[in-house]
Coordinates of C-alpha atoms and ligand atoms in Angstrom, one line a residue:
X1 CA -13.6 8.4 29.4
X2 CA -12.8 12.0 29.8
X3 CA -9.7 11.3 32.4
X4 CA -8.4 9.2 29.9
X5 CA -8.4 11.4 27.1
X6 CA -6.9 14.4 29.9
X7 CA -4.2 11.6 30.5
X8 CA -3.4 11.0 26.4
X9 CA -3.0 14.8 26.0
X10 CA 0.1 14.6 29.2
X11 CA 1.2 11.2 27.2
X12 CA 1.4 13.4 24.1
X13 CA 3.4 16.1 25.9
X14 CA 5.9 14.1 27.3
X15 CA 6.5 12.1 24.4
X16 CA 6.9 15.1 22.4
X17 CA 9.4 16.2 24.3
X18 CA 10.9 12.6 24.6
X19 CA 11.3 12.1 21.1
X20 CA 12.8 15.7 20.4
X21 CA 15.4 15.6 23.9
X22 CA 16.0 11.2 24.1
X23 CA 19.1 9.7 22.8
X24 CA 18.4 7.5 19.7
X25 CA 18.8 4.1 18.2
X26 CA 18.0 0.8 19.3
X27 CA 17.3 -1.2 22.6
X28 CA 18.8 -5.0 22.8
X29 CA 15.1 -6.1 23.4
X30 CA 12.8 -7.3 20.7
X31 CA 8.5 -6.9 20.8
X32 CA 6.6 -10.0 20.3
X33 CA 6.2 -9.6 16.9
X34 CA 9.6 -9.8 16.7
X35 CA 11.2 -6.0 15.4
X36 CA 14.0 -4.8 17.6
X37 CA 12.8 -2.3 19.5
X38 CA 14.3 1.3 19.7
X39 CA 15.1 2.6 22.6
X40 CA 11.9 5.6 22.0
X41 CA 9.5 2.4 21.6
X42 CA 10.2 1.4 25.6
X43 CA 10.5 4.9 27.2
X44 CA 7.6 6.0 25.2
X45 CA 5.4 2.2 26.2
X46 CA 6.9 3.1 30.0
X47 CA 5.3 6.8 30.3
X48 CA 1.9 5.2 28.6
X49 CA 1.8 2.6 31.3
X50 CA 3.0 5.1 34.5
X51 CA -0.1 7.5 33.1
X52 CA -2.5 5.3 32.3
X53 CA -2.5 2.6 35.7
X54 CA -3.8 4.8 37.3
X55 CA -7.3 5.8 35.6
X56 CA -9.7 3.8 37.8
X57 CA -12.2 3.3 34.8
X58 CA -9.1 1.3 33.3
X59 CA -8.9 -2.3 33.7
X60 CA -6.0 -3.5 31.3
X61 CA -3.4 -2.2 29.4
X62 CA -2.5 -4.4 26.3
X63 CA 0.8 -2.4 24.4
X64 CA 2.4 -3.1 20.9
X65 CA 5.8 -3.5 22.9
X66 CA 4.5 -6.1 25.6
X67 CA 3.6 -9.6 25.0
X68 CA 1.0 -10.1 27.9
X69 CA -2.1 -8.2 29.1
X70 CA -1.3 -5.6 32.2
X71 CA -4.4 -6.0 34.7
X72 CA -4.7 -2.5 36.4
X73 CA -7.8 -2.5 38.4
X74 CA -10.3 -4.8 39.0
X75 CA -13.3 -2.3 38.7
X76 CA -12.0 -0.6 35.5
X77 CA -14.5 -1.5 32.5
X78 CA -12.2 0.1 29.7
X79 CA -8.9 -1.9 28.2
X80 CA -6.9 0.6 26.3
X81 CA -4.6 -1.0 23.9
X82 CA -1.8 1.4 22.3
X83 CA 1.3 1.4 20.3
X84 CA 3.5 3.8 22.2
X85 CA 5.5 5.4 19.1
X86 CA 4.2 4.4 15.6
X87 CA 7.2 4.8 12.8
X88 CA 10.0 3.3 14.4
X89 CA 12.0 2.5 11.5
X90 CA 11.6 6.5 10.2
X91 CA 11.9 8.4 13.9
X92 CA 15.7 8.4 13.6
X93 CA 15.4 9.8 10.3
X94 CA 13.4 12.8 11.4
X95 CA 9.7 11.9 9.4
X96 CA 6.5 11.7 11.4
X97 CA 5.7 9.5 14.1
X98 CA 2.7 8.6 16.0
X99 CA 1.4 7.0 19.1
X100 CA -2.2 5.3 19.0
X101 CA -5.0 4.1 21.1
X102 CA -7.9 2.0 20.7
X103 CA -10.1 1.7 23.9
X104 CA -12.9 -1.1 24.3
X105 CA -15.1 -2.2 26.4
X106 CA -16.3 -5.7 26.7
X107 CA -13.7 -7.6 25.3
X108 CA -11.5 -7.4 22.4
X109 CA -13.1 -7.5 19.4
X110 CA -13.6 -4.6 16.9
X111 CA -17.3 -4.3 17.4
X112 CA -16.2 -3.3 21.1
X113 CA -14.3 -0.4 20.1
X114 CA -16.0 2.9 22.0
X115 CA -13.6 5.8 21.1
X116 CA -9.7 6.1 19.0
X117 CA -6.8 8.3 19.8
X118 CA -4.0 9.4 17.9
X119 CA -1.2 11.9 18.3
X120 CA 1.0 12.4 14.9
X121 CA 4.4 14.2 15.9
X122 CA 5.0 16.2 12.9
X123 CA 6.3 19.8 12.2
X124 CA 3.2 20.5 14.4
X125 CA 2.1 18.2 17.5
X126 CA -2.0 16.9 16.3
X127 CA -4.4 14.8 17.7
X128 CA -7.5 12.9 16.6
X129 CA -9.8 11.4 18.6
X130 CA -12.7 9.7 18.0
X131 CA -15.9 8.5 20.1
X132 CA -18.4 5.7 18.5
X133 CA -20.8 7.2 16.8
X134 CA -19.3 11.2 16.3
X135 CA -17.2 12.6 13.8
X136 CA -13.4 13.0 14.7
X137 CA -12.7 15.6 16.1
X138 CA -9.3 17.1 15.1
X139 CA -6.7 19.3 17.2
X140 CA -3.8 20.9 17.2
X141 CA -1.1 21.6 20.1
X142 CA -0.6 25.1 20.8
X143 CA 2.1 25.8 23.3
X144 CA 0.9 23.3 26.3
X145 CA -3.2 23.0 25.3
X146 CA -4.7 21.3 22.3
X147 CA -6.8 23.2 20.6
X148 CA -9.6 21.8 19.0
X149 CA -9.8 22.7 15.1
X150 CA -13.1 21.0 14.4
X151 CA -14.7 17.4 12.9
X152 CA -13.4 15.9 10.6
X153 CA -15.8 14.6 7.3
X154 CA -14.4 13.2 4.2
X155 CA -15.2 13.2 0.9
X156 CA -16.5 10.8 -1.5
X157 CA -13.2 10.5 -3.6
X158 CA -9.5 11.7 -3.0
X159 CA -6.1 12.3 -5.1
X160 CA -3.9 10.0 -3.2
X161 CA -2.7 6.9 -3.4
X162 CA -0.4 5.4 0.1
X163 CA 0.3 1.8 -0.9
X164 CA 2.3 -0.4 2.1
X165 CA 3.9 -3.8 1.9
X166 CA 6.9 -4.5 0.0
X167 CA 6.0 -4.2 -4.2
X168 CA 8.2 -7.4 -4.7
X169 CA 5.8 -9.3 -2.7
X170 CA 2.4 -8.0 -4.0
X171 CA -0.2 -10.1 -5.1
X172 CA -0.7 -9.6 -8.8
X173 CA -4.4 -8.2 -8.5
X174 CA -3.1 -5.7 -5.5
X175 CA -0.6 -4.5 -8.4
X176 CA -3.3 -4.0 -11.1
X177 CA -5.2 -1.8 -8.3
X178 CA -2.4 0.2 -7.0
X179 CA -1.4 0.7 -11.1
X180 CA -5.2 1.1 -12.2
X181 CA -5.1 4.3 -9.8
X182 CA -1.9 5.9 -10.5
X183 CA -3.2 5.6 -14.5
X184 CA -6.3 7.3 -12.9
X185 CA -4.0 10.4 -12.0
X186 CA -3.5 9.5 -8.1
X187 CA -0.2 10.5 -6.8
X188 CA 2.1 8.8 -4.3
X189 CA 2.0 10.0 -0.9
X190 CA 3.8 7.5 1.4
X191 CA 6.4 8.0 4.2
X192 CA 6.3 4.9 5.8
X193 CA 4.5 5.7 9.2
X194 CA 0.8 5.0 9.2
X195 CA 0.0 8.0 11.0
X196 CA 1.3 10.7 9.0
X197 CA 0.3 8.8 6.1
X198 CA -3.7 8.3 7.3
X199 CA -3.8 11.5 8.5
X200 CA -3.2 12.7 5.5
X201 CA -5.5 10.8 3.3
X202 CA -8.5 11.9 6.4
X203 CA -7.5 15.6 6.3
X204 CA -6.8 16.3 2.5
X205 CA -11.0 13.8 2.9
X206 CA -9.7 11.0 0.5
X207 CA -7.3 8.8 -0.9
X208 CA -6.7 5.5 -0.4
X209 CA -3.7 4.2 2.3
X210 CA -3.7 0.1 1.7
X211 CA -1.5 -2.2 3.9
X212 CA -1.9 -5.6 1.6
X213 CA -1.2 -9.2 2.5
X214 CA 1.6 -10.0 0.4
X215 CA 3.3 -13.4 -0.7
X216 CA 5.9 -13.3 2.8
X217 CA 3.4 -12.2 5.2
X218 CA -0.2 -13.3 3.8
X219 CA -1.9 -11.3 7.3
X220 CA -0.5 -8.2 6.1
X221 CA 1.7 -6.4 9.0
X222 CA -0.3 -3.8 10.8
X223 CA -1.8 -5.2 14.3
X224 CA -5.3 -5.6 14.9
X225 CA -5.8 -4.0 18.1
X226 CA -3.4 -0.9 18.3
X227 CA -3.1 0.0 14.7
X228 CA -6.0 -1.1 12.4
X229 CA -9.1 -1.0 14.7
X230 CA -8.8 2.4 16.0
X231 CA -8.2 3.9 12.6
X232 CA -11.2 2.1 11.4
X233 CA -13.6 3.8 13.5
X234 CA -11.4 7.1 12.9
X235 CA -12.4 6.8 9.1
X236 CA -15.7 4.8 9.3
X237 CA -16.9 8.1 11.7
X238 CA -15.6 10.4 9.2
X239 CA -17.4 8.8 6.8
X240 CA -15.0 7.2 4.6
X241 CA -14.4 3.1 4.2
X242 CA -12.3 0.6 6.6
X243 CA -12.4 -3.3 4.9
X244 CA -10.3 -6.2 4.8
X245 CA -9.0 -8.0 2.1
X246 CA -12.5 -9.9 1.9
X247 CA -14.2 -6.5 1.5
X248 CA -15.6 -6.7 5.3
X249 CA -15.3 -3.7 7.1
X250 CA -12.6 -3.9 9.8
X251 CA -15.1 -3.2 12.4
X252 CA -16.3 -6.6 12.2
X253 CA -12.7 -8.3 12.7
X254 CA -12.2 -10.5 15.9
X255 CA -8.5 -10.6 16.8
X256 CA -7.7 -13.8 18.3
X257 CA -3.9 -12.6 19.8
X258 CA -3.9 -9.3 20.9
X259 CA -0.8 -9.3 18.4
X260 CA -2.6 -10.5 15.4
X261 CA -2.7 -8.2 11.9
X262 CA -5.3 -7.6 9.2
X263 CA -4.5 -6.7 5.9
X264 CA -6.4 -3.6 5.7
X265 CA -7.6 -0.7 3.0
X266 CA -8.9 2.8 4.5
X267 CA -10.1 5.6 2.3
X268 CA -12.6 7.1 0.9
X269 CA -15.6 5.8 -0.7
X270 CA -14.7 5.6 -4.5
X271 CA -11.5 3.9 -3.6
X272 CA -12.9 1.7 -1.8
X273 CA -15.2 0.3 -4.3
X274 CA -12.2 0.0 -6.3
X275 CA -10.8 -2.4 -3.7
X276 CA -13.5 -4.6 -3.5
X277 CA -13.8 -4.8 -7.3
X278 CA -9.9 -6.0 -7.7
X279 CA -10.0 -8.2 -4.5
X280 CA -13.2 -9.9 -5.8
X281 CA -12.0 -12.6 -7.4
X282 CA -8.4 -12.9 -5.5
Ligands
AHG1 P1 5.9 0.3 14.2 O1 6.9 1.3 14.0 O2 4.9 0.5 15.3 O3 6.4 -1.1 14.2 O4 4.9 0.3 12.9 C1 5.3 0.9 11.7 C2 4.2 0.5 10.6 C3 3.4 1.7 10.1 O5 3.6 2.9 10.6 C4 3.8 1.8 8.6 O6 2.7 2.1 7.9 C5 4.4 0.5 8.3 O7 4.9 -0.1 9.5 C6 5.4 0.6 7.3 O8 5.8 -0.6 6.9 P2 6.8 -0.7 5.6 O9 8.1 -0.3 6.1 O10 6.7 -2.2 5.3 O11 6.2 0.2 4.5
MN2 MN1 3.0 0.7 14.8
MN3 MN1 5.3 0.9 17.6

């Protein structure tokens, strides 16, 4: 496990410096979900893939910008399943971006998770990572090291309020939530990349960041295995809330594509009870 954390801090480096030196704009390729992919998303996917084939403990590779599973070695007992560069319709716009990893072992379901990654490229370079069963640990690039600035530990309610999904589309009870907390006194904190935006909610130790299923996309957008898993544990360890629409906490989901989504809800505690109170009779 400890190579490939050693290997995500040289990913983080050289996307860093890829995103801040690389020409912009999009690729003529598409992802299997379909979104156009920018030319960041495949140089960023290609450095993950030349760093990571070679970690012998790693057996596949399943990206956001590939449609099939990359066997690596035969041996390896870990799959590591990343999006490359989170934020692709902001990056050209200069707002945060991220890249993040969920690594499991023993097939891919969300009770298999063992540790998250994520990198947020901001005004500073920052990195979570998280192993089953610890708090997150938090850290910050100085120069060419990470330094490590601690756990992180949330609270039991926040001030923010980071609701996704198009407001056209909303369900009607999602609106009555998202309303019920803004006439609570929550304020809007939402840039349209779920790494800057989580981060957030986790460091500021609550909030809620929701990513609903709405009347044109009923599975909600954000993917299982790169995007909603890995921040559950990120949260769940930190000791805030991770749940579906259902109320189930995302680390019970079973993805049945590796590009399947979840709606999905991640806070803190208070806010999530307030979730599971408007979503109980959808
Ligand atoms: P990606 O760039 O990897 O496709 O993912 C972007 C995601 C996520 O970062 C963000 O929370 C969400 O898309 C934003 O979606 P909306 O534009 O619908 O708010
Ligand atoms: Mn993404
Ligand atoms: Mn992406």
């Amino acid at each position: 496990m400890q190579e490939i954390f050693e290997k995500i801090e040289e990913i983080a480096l050289e996307i860093d410096n890829l995103i801040k030196t690389a020409e912009g704009g999009y690729s003529d390729h598409s992802n299997s979900t379909g979104d156009v992919q920018l030319k960041l998303d495949i140089l960023s996917d290609e450095i993950i893939e030349q760093k990571l084939s070679s970690v012998k403990t790693i057996g596949s590779l399943i990206s956001e910008e590939k449609e099939n599973i990359l066997e690596v070695s035969s041996s390896g007992k870990y799959t590591v399943c990343y999006d490359p560069l989170d934020g692709s319709s902001i990056v050209d716009y200069n707002l945060s971006v991220g890249s993040i990893f969920g690594i499991y072992e023993n097939g891919l379901n969300a009770e298999n998770i063992v540790a998250s990654v994520y990198i947020v490229y901001g005004p500073r370079v920052e990195m979570v990572k998280t192993l089953k069963g610890s708090k997150p640990e938090h850290y910050r690039l100085v120069g060419t090291k990470f330094l490590n600035l601690g756990t992180i530990t949330m609270q039991e309610s926040g001030k923010i309020n980071a609701p996704g999904g198009t407001q056209k589309n909303w369900y009607p009870y999602h609106k009555l939530l998202i309303d019920s907390l803004f006439q609570d006194g929550y304020r809007l904190r939402y840039s349209g990349g779920m790494v800057p935006d989580l981060h957030q909610v986790l460091l500021k130790g609550g909030g809620l960041f929701s990513y609903p299923g709405t009347t044109d996309k009923p599975k909600g957008k954000l993917r299982d295995l790169f995007e909603v898993i890995p921040f559950a544990l990120t949260f769940i360890e930190a000791g805030g809330e991770a749940i579906d629409e259902h109320g189930l906490s995302l680390l019970g989901i079973k993805p049945e594509h590796p590009h399947d989504t979840t709606p999905c809800f991640f806070g803190s505690k208070y806010e999530i009870a307030k979730v599971k109170e408007a979503y109980a009779n959808a």
